[in-house]
């Protein structure tokens, strides 16, 4: 392969960067020339333009912050990086391995959060940033190491959203057909599918990273996407570069904050969820035991609290346990609570996620929940809407189920009508989001052609090394991935013709839909993995179910291939979305894109293996009823598969949801998030809204006055840095809430699984052994964390040298 050197193209000094005349309007004011705004580009400031022209603007200075996303700044820094990044951007294998280790561990945590809440949010990169700051790494080293962290964390996204649907279809009665489950997993079948999906996801993850290399210059340099929220990450890198601000000590304190709040959260979850009280055939947590034993006359606390939720009054049974839901009957038809389900789940994770989102985004995500539970569910119950019942193979009026009193009507309406509408909304929002971006498709191939011709890019710098990952690797790896997919699925037992079709669909959709997903993420800060994955599943099921005989597939294999294929796709585009943030920060601090690509790619393999293993384990426990997780996307994929395989479900509701999702996407740009919110219940989304509102009020009442006072005394620059540090402290509390609940949930899942292996899981001996194992596990984890923190100098005296003394090239 021929290398492209710096001699092949004219080199420009940053001081002589060429400014496109189209970027500057002819209207000049006293402040200097103004720049025309594009969809993303902001106008360059007069001081910034002067600093660019004389070459004095540098990384992380005030004028850089004043000109983010101007296009002029990004082109200037790209030229600066071509000359100077080789002195700044250094690859340190040991630091990258630390980043990979953090990401791989937290890929399992992310899997639990994703299955419980439907959002693949991880605190891994915060911890990696803070650890790097505590160890006095340079911003370049932190950025490269955390690129490996994010790569490892998101390599298994498909296993969180899609793969669990296979186990739900095989085990959950709600997805059974008249003649049995749609999918039957024989001995070894789950392992076979997992092996196929994990290995294929590795190749797809590599491809997802490489595809975005094409768009890096187009969407981050020429016409930079804003990527809302990235400024916080950039500010953390800025803090890491300035040891005089006390950032190192602050990083150590922040890591202690994470540890403290992780421990507090785990204690809280222990009281809420751990079955510590064993009475006859009941196993109750401390909170549930108190709720069932505390009464005021005939009214028990359990009427308002059960299973970790504070909810609307539902009544209690004779033994004191909660009825959980307000039951509808002809006598209670006047009660508005009989038509819906309102409450607040005691889930720290959702509060933390809301804190990250703030009120506006949290409200848009919650809007689907509010529409579903306060409009659609009550209408379905009130109008006695007919729902499909697989047992009778017919539509049954919903109020018919009130006769046996076994299930609450509002929950039936939610699962059989609203969730179908939600699926349609997710797909409709995703499809309309693609349609809105038709101009991208119109120009995308022109951009690709220019990139492959080498226009505007430099890869290998003679005598220095690689600046950017070579573009010619992309077609090579496309071919390698195509052949590997065919081989993997063929060896895995699927017909070769079907494997060829899947490989073709993957190569095309990862590129086209992945480009759109990344563009949406660049605009909104949220990547629509679910929405685009539904489109891919629709394509695959449409092909495999309609041409099953020609491809040598039966119905089960067609559905399995569609779900496994969508799992692989989800991991691929998640990696494309992950790398954009790392690239964007690297541009502003002088890192080489080559190192960012390399870091993400190295994180894929361990992240895919560990994250997928945890997600699969949790999926099996979920499908067999040992743990209770919402898994909204997985349930949606399972429902979608049944509808297409058997024609079950109400296609009218699906179409209604499709139109609703399109409308919300048109109005807010968050149609897929709206559909996802509709798939969740109020108790799990209300904490998110509370968290977002709490942060806004805290910033308004507490943070803003404090920063204004600092600005008056010490200046704007000092105030901004203090603001970032204070806000970072709250992020660490939120990170502790996320990790604490995820750690506890994963441990509980392991113990629930072990319960099934014990001869008598109700014996006193097992009660003692279970508790001892739980305590021992947490003491062991705590000791390991303590040892790592002590070694890193987070606790006690630092035992590492400053970054200046251990700077590895």
PDB file of N, CA, C and O in Angstrom, residues 304-362:
ATOM      1  N   UNK A 304     -49.527   2.034  49.202  1.00  0.00           N
ATOM      2  CA  UNK A 304     -48.853   3.133  48.518  1.00  0.00           C
ATOM      3  C   UNK A 304     -47.425   2.788  48.107  1.00  0.00           C
ATOM      4  O   UNK A 304     -46.816   3.518  47.329  1.00  0.00           O
ATOM      5  N   UNK A 305     -46.883   1.693  48.651  1.00  0.00           N
ATOM      6  CA  UNK A 305     -45.502   1.327  48.343  1.00  0.00           C
ATOM      7  C   UNK A 305     -45.389  -0.175  48.138  1.00  0.00           C
ATOM      8  O   UNK A 305     -45.895  -0.966  48.943  1.00  0.00           O
ATOM      9  N   UNK A 306     -44.703  -0.569  47.070  1.00  0.00           N
ATOM     10  CA  UNK A 306     -44.413  -1.986  46.844  1.00  0.00           C
ATOM     11  C   UNK A 306     -43.326  -2.124  45.792  1.00  0.00           C
ATOM     12  O   UNK A 306     -43.244  -1.320  44.864  1.00  0.00           O
ATOM     13  N   UNK A 307     -42.464  -3.107  45.968  1.00  0.00           N
ATOM     14  CA  UNK A 307     -41.437  -3.455  44.980  1.00  0.00           C
ATOM     15  C   UNK A 307     -40.618  -2.251  44.520  1.00  0.00           C
ATOM     16  O   UNK A 307     -40.350  -2.085  43.329  1.00  0.00           O
ATOM     17  N   UNK A 308     -40.235  -1.398  45.455  1.00  0.00           N
ATOM     18  CA  UNK A 308     -39.378  -0.274  45.112  1.00  0.00           C
ATOM     19  C   UNK A 308     -40.080   0.889  44.453  1.00  0.00           C
ATOM     20  O   UNK A 308     -39.418   1.749  43.866  1.00  0.00           O
ATOM     21  N   UNK A 309     -41.410   0.954  44.542  1.00  0.00           N
ATOM     22  CA  UNK A 309     -42.159   2.056  43.914  1.00  0.00           C
ATOM     23  C   UNK A 309     -43.124   2.675  44.919  1.00  0.00           C
ATOM     24  O   UNK A 309     -43.836   1.962  45.627  1.00  0.00           O
ATOM     25  N   UNK A 310     -43.134   3.995  44.951  1.00  0.00           N
ATOM     26  CA  UNK A 310     -44.191   4.729  45.650  1.00  0.00           C
ATOM     27  C   UNK A 310     -45.257   5.018  44.606  1.00  0.00           C
ATOM     28  O   UNK A 310     -44.986   5.687  43.609  1.00  0.00           O
ATOM     29  N   UNK A 311     -46.454   4.486  44.789  1.00  0.00           N
ATOM     30  CA  UNK A 311     -47.443   4.555  43.716  1.00  0.00           C
ATOM     31  C   UNK A 311     -48.811   4.989  44.233  1.00  0.00           C
ATOM     32  O   UNK A 311     -49.028   5.155  45.444  1.00  0.00           O
ATOM     33  N   UNK A 312     -49.728   5.147  43.297  1.00  0.00           N
ATOM     34  CA  UNK A 312     -51.098   5.524  43.622  1.00  0.00           C
ATOM     35  C   UNK A 312     -51.721   4.493  44.563  1.00  0.00           C
ATOM     36  O   UNK A 312     -51.312   3.330  44.565  1.00  0.00           O
ATOM     37  N   UNK A 313     -52.684   4.894  45.394  1.00  0.00           N
ATOM     38  CA  UNK A 313     -53.298   3.926  46.330  1.00  0.00           C
ATOM     39  C   UNK A 313     -53.947   2.772  45.569  1.00  0.00           C
ATOM     40  O   UNK A 313     -54.741   2.980  44.652  1.00  0.00           O
ATOM     41  N   UNK A 314     -53.568   1.544  45.957  1.00  0.00           N
ATOM     42  CA  UNK A 314     -54.051   0.374  45.230  1.00  0.00           C
ATOM     43  C   UNK A 314     -54.805  -0.602  46.115  1.00  0.00           C
ATOM     44  O   UNK A 314     -55.450  -1.522  45.615  1.00  0.00           O
ATOM     45  N   UNK A 315     -54.708  -0.441  47.439  1.00  0.00           N
ATOM     46  CA  UNK A 315     -55.321  -1.403  48.341  1.00  0.00           C
ATOM     47  C   UNK A 315     -54.373  -2.540  48.668  1.00  0.00           C
ATOM     48  O   UNK A 315     -53.328  -2.701  48.056  1.00  0.00           O
ATOM     49  N   UNK A 316     -54.767  -3.353  49.684  1.00  0.00           N
ATOM     50  CA  UNK A 316     -53.926  -4.473  50.102  1.00  0.00           C
ATOM     51  C   UNK A 316     -54.766  -5.738  50.214  1.00  0.00           C
ATOM     52  O   UNK A 316     -55.984  -5.690  50.344  1.00  0.00           O
ATOM     53  N   UNK A 317     -54.070  -6.877  50.155  1.00  0.00           N
ATOM     54  CA  UNK A 317     -54.716  -8.157  50.347  1.00  0.00           C
ATOM     55  C   UNK A 317     -54.765  -8.480  51.849  1.00  0.00           C
ATOM     56  O   UNK A 317     -54.219  -7.753  52.674  1.00  0.00           O
ATOM     57  N   UNK A 318     -55.387  -9.597  52.196  1.00  0.00           N
ATOM     58  CA  UNK A 318     -55.550  -9.959  53.607  1.00  0.00           C
ATOM     59  C   UNK A 318     -54.225 -10.177  54.320  1.00  0.00           C
ATOM     60  O   UNK A 318     -54.111  -9.953  55.513  1.00  0.00           O
ATOM     61  N   UNK A 319     -53.212 -10.636  53.575  1.00  0.00           N
ATOM     62  CA  UNK A 319     -51.920 -10.886  54.215  1.00  0.00           C
ATOM     63  C   UNK A 319     -51.066  -9.623  54.325  1.00  0.00           C
ATOM     64  O   UNK A 319     -49.911  -9.668  54.755  1.00  0.00           O
ATOM     65  N   UNK A 320     -51.621  -8.478  53.921  1.00  0.00           N
ATOM     66  CA  UNK A 320     -50.905  -7.211  54.028  1.00  0.00           C
ATOM     67  C   UNK A 320     -50.121  -6.819  52.799  1.00  0.00           C
ATOM     68  O   UNK A 320     -49.590  -5.703  52.731  1.00  0.00           O
ATOM     69  N   UNK A 321     -50.016  -7.699  51.819  1.00  0.00           N
ATOM     70  CA  UNK A 321     -49.257  -7.375  50.619  1.00  0.00           C
ATOM     71  C   UNK A 321     -50.047  -6.432  49.718  1.00  0.00           C
ATOM     72  O   UNK A 321     -51.276  -6.369  49.778  1.00  0.00           O
ATOM     73  N   UNK A 322     -49.332  -5.726  48.879  1.00  0.00           N
ATOM     74  CA  UNK A 322     -49.947  -4.700  48.039  1.00  0.00           C
ATOM     75  C   UNK A 322     -50.627  -5.295  46.804  1.00  0.00           C
ATOM     76  O   UNK A 322     -50.149  -6.277  46.230  1.00  0.00           O
ATOM     77  N   UNK A 323     -51.727  -4.705  46.395  1.00  0.00           N
ATOM     78  CA  UNK A 323     -52.355  -5.064  45.118  1.00  0.00           C
ATOM     79  C   UNK A 323     -51.628  -4.405  43.945  1.00  0.00           C
ATOM     80  O   UNK A 323     -51.904  -4.742  42.800  1.00  0.00           O
ATOM     81  N   UNK A 324     -50.752  -3.458  44.244  1.00  0.00           N
ATOM     82  CA  UNK A 324     -49.874  -2.777  43.288  1.00  0.00           C
ATOM     83  C   UNK A 324     -50.616  -1.852  42.333  1.00  0.00           C
ATOM     84  O   UNK A 324     -50.210  -0.730  42.101  1.00  0.00           O
ATOM     85  N   UNK A 325     -51.685  -2.350  41.708  1.00  0.00           N
ATOM     86  CA  UNK A 325     -52.411  -1.549  40.733  1.00  0.00           C
ATOM     87  C   UNK A 325     -53.855  -1.357  41.187  1.00  0.00           C
ATOM     88  O   UNK A 325     -54.443  -2.241  41.812  1.00  0.00           O
ATOM     89  N   UNK A 326     -54.426  -0.222  40.855  1.00  0.00           N
ATOM     90  CA  UNK A 326     -55.835   0.015  41.140  1.00  0.00           C
ATOM     91  C   UNK A 326     -56.673  -0.795  40.158  1.00  0.00           C
ATOM     92  O   UNK A 326     -56.572  -0.603  38.954  1.00  0.00           O
ATOM     93  N   UNK A 327     -57.464  -1.713  40.666  1.00  0.00           N
ATOM     94  CA  UNK A 327     -58.220  -2.619  39.800  1.00  0.00           C
ATOM     95  C   UNK A 327     -59.493  -1.943  39.276  1.00  0.00           C
ATOM     96  O   UNK A 327     -60.226  -1.297  40.025  1.00  0.00           O
ATOM     97  N   UNK A 328     -59.760  -2.143  37.987  1.00  0.00           N
ATOM     98  CA  UNK A 328     -60.974  -1.606  37.380  1.00  0.00           C
ATOM     99  C   UNK A 328     -62.110  -2.616  37.545  1.00  0.00           C
ATOM    100  O   UNK A 328     -61.923  -3.824  37.390  1.00  0.00           O
ATOM    101  N   UNK A 329     -63.278  -2.114  37.882  1.00  0.00           N
ATOM    102  CA  UNK A 329     -64.501  -2.926  37.906  1.00  0.00           C
ATOM    103  C   UNK A 329     -65.661  -1.967  37.693  1.00  0.00           C
ATOM    104  O   UNK A 329     -65.479  -0.736  37.665  1.00  0.00           O
ATOM    105  N   UNK A 330     -66.837  -2.498  37.563  1.00  0.00           N
ATOM    106  CA  UNK A 330     -67.990  -1.615  37.378  1.00  0.00           C
ATOM    107  C   UNK A 330     -68.193  -0.720  38.587  1.00  0.00           C
ATOM    108  O   UNK A 330     -68.670   0.407  38.464  1.00  0.00           O
ATOM    109  N   UNK A 331     -67.812  -1.234  39.778  1.00  0.00           N
ATOM    110  CA  UNK A 331     -67.959  -0.441  40.999  1.00  0.00           C
ATOM    111  C   UNK A 331     -66.894   0.650  41.114  1.00  0.00           C
ATOM    112  O   UNK A 331     -67.115   1.685  41.744  1.00  0.00           O
ATOM    113  N   UNK A 332     -65.705   0.404  40.532  1.00  0.00           N
ATOM    114  CA  UNK A 332     -64.612   1.388  40.639  1.00  0.00           C
ATOM    115  C   UNK A 332     -64.410   2.181  39.349  1.00  0.00           C
ATOM    116  O   UNK A 332     -63.393   2.869  39.192  1.00  0.00           O
ATOM    117  N   UNK A 333     -65.368   2.092  38.423  1.00  0.00           N
ATOM    118  CA  UNK A 333     -65.218   2.774  37.138  1.00  0.00           C
ATOM    119  C   UNK A 333     -65.109   4.288  37.291  1.00  0.00           C
ATOM    120  O   UNK A 333     -64.599   4.978  36.410  1.00  0.00           O
ATOM    121  N   UNK A 334     -65.567   4.816  38.433  1.00  0.00           N
ATOM    122  CA  UNK A 334     -65.488   6.257  38.673  1.00  0.00           C
ATOM    123  C   UNK A 334     -64.082   6.706  39.052  1.00  0.00           C
ATOM    124  O   UNK A 334     -63.742   7.892  38.956  1.00  0.00           O
ATOM    125  N   UNK A 335     -63.232   5.763  39.481  1.00  0.00           N
ATOM    126  CA  UNK A 335     -61.915   6.082  40.030  1.00  0.00           C
ATOM    127  C   UNK A 335     -60.906   6.308  38.897  1.00  0.00           C
ATOM    128  O   UNK A 335     -60.599   5.387  38.145  1.00  0.00           O
ATOM    129  N   UNK A 336     -60.370   7.506  38.746  1.00  0.00           N
ATOM    130  CA  UNK A 336     -59.416   7.757  37.643  1.00  0.00           C
ATOM    131  C   UNK A 336     -58.160   6.908  37.737  1.00  0.00           C
ATOM    132  O   UNK A 336     -57.532   6.615  36.719  1.00  0.00           O
ATOM    133  N   UNK A 337     -57.778   6.474  38.962  1.00  0.00           N
ATOM    134  CA  UNK A 337     -56.586   5.643  39.108  1.00  0.00           C
ATOM    135  C   UNK A 337     -56.772   4.255  38.506  1.00  0.00           C
ATOM    136  O   UNK A 337     -55.788   3.553  38.258  1.00  0.00           O
ATOM    137  N   UNK A 338     -58.021   3.841  38.286  1.00  0.00           N
ATOM    138  CA  UNK A 338     -58.274   2.532  37.686  1.00  0.00           C
ATOM    139  C   UNK A 338     -57.946   2.528  36.197  1.00  0.00           C
ATOM    140  O   UNK A 338     -57.949   1.472  35.567  1.00  0.00           O
ATOM    141  N   UNK A 339     -57.664   3.704  35.641  1.00  0.00           N
ATOM    142  CA  UNK A 339     -57.405   3.813  34.210  1.00  0.00           C
ATOM    143  C   UNK A 339     -55.928   4.077  33.882  1.00  0.00           C
ATOM    144  O   UNK A 339     -55.575   4.157  32.714  1.00  0.00           O
ATOM    145  N   UNK A 340     -55.115   4.219  34.914  1.00  0.00           N
ATOM    146  CA  UNK A 340     -53.705   4.511  34.657  1.00  0.00           C
ATOM    147  C   UNK A 340     -52.858   3.988  35.818  1.00  0.00           C
ATOM    148  O   UNK A 340     -53.371   3.336  36.743  1.00  0.00           O
ATOM    149  N   UNK A 341     -51.566   4.280  35.788  1.00  0.00           N
ATOM    150  CA  UNK A 341     -50.654   3.826  36.843  1.00  0.00           C
ATOM    151  C   UNK A 341     -49.614   4.929  37.046  1.00  0.00           C
ATOM    152  O   UNK A 341     -48.777   5.177  36.187  1.00  0.00           O
ATOM    153  N   UNK A 342     -49.691   5.594  38.194  1.00  0.00           N
ATOM    154  CA  UNK A 342     -48.831   6.738  38.484  1.00  0.00           C
ATOM    155  C   UNK A 342     -48.001   6.436  39.724  1.00  0.00           C
ATOM    156  O   UNK A 342     -48.520   5.892  40.708  1.00  0.00           O
ATOM    157  N   UNK A 343     -46.741   6.788  39.681  1.00  0.00           N
ATOM    158  CA  UNK A 343     -45.886   6.575  40.833  1.00  0.00           C
ATOM    159  C   UNK A 343     -44.465   7.007  40.553  1.00  0.00           C
ATOM    160  O   UNK A 343     -44.152   7.540  39.482  1.00  0.00           O
ATOM    161  N   UNK A 344     -43.596   6.772  41.522  1.00  0.00           N
ATOM    162  CA  UNK A 344     -42.183   7.095  41.395  1.00  0.00           C
ATOM    163  C   UNK A 344     -41.375   5.888  41.858  1.00  0.00           C
ATOM    164  O   UNK A 344     -41.510   5.451  43.005  1.00  0.00           O
ATOM    165  N   UNK A 345     -40.565   5.345  40.969  1.00  0.00           N
ATOM    166  CA  UNK A 345     -39.697   4.227  41.335  1.00  0.00           C
ATOM    167  C   UNK A 345     -38.469   4.763  42.058  1.00  0.00           C
ATOM    168  O   UNK A 345     -37.922   5.809  41.678  1.00  0.00           O
ATOM    169  N   UNK A 346     -38.052   4.064  43.094  1.00  0.00           N
ATOM    170  CA  UNK A 346     -36.855   4.473  43.834  1.00  0.00           C
ATOM    171  C   UNK A 346     -35.622   3.948  43.107  1.00  0.00           C
ATOM    172  O   UNK A 346     -34.925   3.050  43.568  1.00  0.00           O
ATOM    173  N   UNK A 347     -35.383   4.521  41.927  1.00  0.00           N
ATOM    174  CA  UNK A 347     -34.263   4.105  41.092  1.00  0.00           C
ATOM    175  C   UNK A 347     -33.283   5.265  40.946  1.00  0.00           C
ATOM    176  O   UNK A 347     -33.563   6.236  40.221  1.00  0.00           O
ATOM    177  N   UNK A 348     -32.159   5.228  41.630  1.00  0.00           N
ATOM    178  CA  UNK A 348     -31.182   6.319  41.548  1.00  0.00           C
ATOM    179  C   UNK A 348     -30.685   6.568  40.129  1.00  0.00           C
ATOM    180  O   UNK A 348     -30.359   7.697  39.774  1.00  0.00           O
ATOM    181  N   UNK A 349     -30.643   5.513  39.316  1.00  0.00           N
ATOM    182  CA  UNK A 349     -30.107   5.650  37.962  1.00  0.00           C
ATOM    183  C   UNK A 349     -30.904   6.642  37.134  1.00  0.00           C
ATOM    184  O   UNK A 349     -30.346   7.468  36.414  1.00  0.00           O
ATOM    185  N   UNK A 350     -32.228   6.559  37.198  1.00  0.00           N
ATOM    186  CA  UNK A 350     -33.050   7.438  36.377  1.00  0.00           C
ATOM    187  C   UNK A 350     -32.920   8.892  36.839  1.00  0.00           C
ATOM    188  O   UNK A 350     -32.935   9.812  36.011  1.00  0.00           O
ATOM    189  N   UNK A 351     -32.798   9.103  38.124  1.00  0.00           N
ATOM    190  CA  UNK A 351     -32.560  10.471  38.618  1.00  0.00           C
ATOM    191  C   UNK A 351     -31.235  10.988  38.082  1.00  0.00           C
ATOM    192  O   UNK A 351     -31.140  12.142  37.627  1.00  0.00           O
ATOM    193  N   UNK A 352     -30.205  10.141  38.109  1.00  0.00           N
ATOM    194  CA  UNK A 352     -28.881  10.539  37.625  1.00  0.00           C
ATOM    195  C   UNK A 352     -28.919  10.848  36.133  1.00  0.00           C
ATOM    196  O   UNK A 352     -28.323  11.835  35.672  1.00  0.00           O
ATOM    197  N   UNK A 353     -29.606  10.013  35.366  1.00  0.00           N
ATOM    198  CA  UNK A 353     -29.708  10.247  33.921  1.00  0.00           C
ATOM    199  C   UNK A 353     -30.426  11.559  33.649  1.00  0.00           C
ATOM    200  O   UNK A 353     -30.042  12.331  32.765  1.00  0.00           O
ATOM    201  N   UNK A 354     -31.481  11.828  34.400  1.00  0.00           N
ATOM    202  CA  UNK A 354     -32.177  13.098  34.269  1.00  0.00           C
ATOM    203  C   UNK A 354     -31.268  14.272  34.597  1.00  0.00           C
ATOM    204  O   UNK A 354     -31.339  15.323  33.953  1.00  0.00           O
ATOM    205  N   UNK A 355     -30.415  14.120  35.593  1.00  0.00           N
ATOM    206  CA  UNK A 355     -29.482  15.181  35.962  1.00  0.00           C
ATOM    207  C   UNK A 355     -28.545  15.491  34.788  1.00  0.00           C
ATOM    208  O   UNK A 355     -28.257  16.653  34.488  1.00  0.00           O
ATOM    209  N   UNK A 356     -28.068  14.456  34.107  1.00  0.00           N
ATOM    210  CA  UNK A 356     -27.219  14.667  32.939  1.00  0.00           C
ATOM    211  C   UNK A 356     -27.997  15.364  31.815  1.00  0.00           C
ATOM    212  O   UNK A 356     -27.470  16.212  31.110  1.00  0.00           O
ATOM    213  N   UNK A 357     -29.266  14.977  31.624  1.00  0.00           N
ATOM    214  CA  UNK A 357     -30.054  15.479  30.501  1.00  0.00           C
ATOM    215  C   UNK A 357     -30.526  16.920  30.671  1.00  0.00           C
ATOM    216  O   UNK A 357     -30.647  17.653  29.701  1.00  0.00           O
ATOM    217  N   UNK A 358     -30.840  17.315  31.874  1.00  0.00           N
ATOM    218  CA  UNK A 358     -31.520  18.575  32.181  1.00  0.00           C
ATOM    219  C   UNK A 358     -32.996  18.486  31.764  1.00  0.00           C
ATOM    220  O   UNK A 358     -33.432  17.517  31.151  1.00  0.00           O
ATOM    221  N   UNK A 359     -33.750  19.530  32.109  1.00  0.00           N
ATOM    222  CA  UNK A 359     -35.217  19.440  32.016  1.00  0.00           C
ATOM    223  C   UNK A 359     -35.717  19.240  30.598  1.00  0.00           C
ATOM    224  O   UNK A 359     -36.576  18.396  30.342  1.00  0.00           O
ATOM    225  N   UNK A 360     -35.204  20.011  29.634  1.00  0.00           N
ATOM    226  CA  UNK A 360     -35.774  19.981  28.291  1.00  0.00           C
ATOM    227  C   UNK A 360     -35.686  18.597  27.659  1.00  0.00           C
ATOM    228  O   UNK A 360     -36.680  18.044  27.178  1.00  0.00           O
ATOM    229  N   UNK A 361     -34.479  18.034  27.637  1.00  0.00           N
ATOM    230  CA  UNK A 361     -34.309  16.723  27.011  1.00  0.00           C
ATOM    231  C   UNK A 361     -35.059  15.657  27.798  1.00  0.00           C
ATOM    232  O   UNK A 361     -35.705  14.780  27.218  1.00  0.00           O
ATOM    233  N   UNK A 362     -35.002  15.729  29.133  1.00  0.00           N
ATOM    234  CA  UNK A 362     -35.728  14.751  29.952  1.00  0.00           C
ATOM    235  C   UNK A 362     -37.223  14.827  29.682  1.00  0.00           C
ATOM    236  O   UNK A 362     -37.913  13.798  29.626  1.00  0.00           O
TER     237      UNK A 362
END
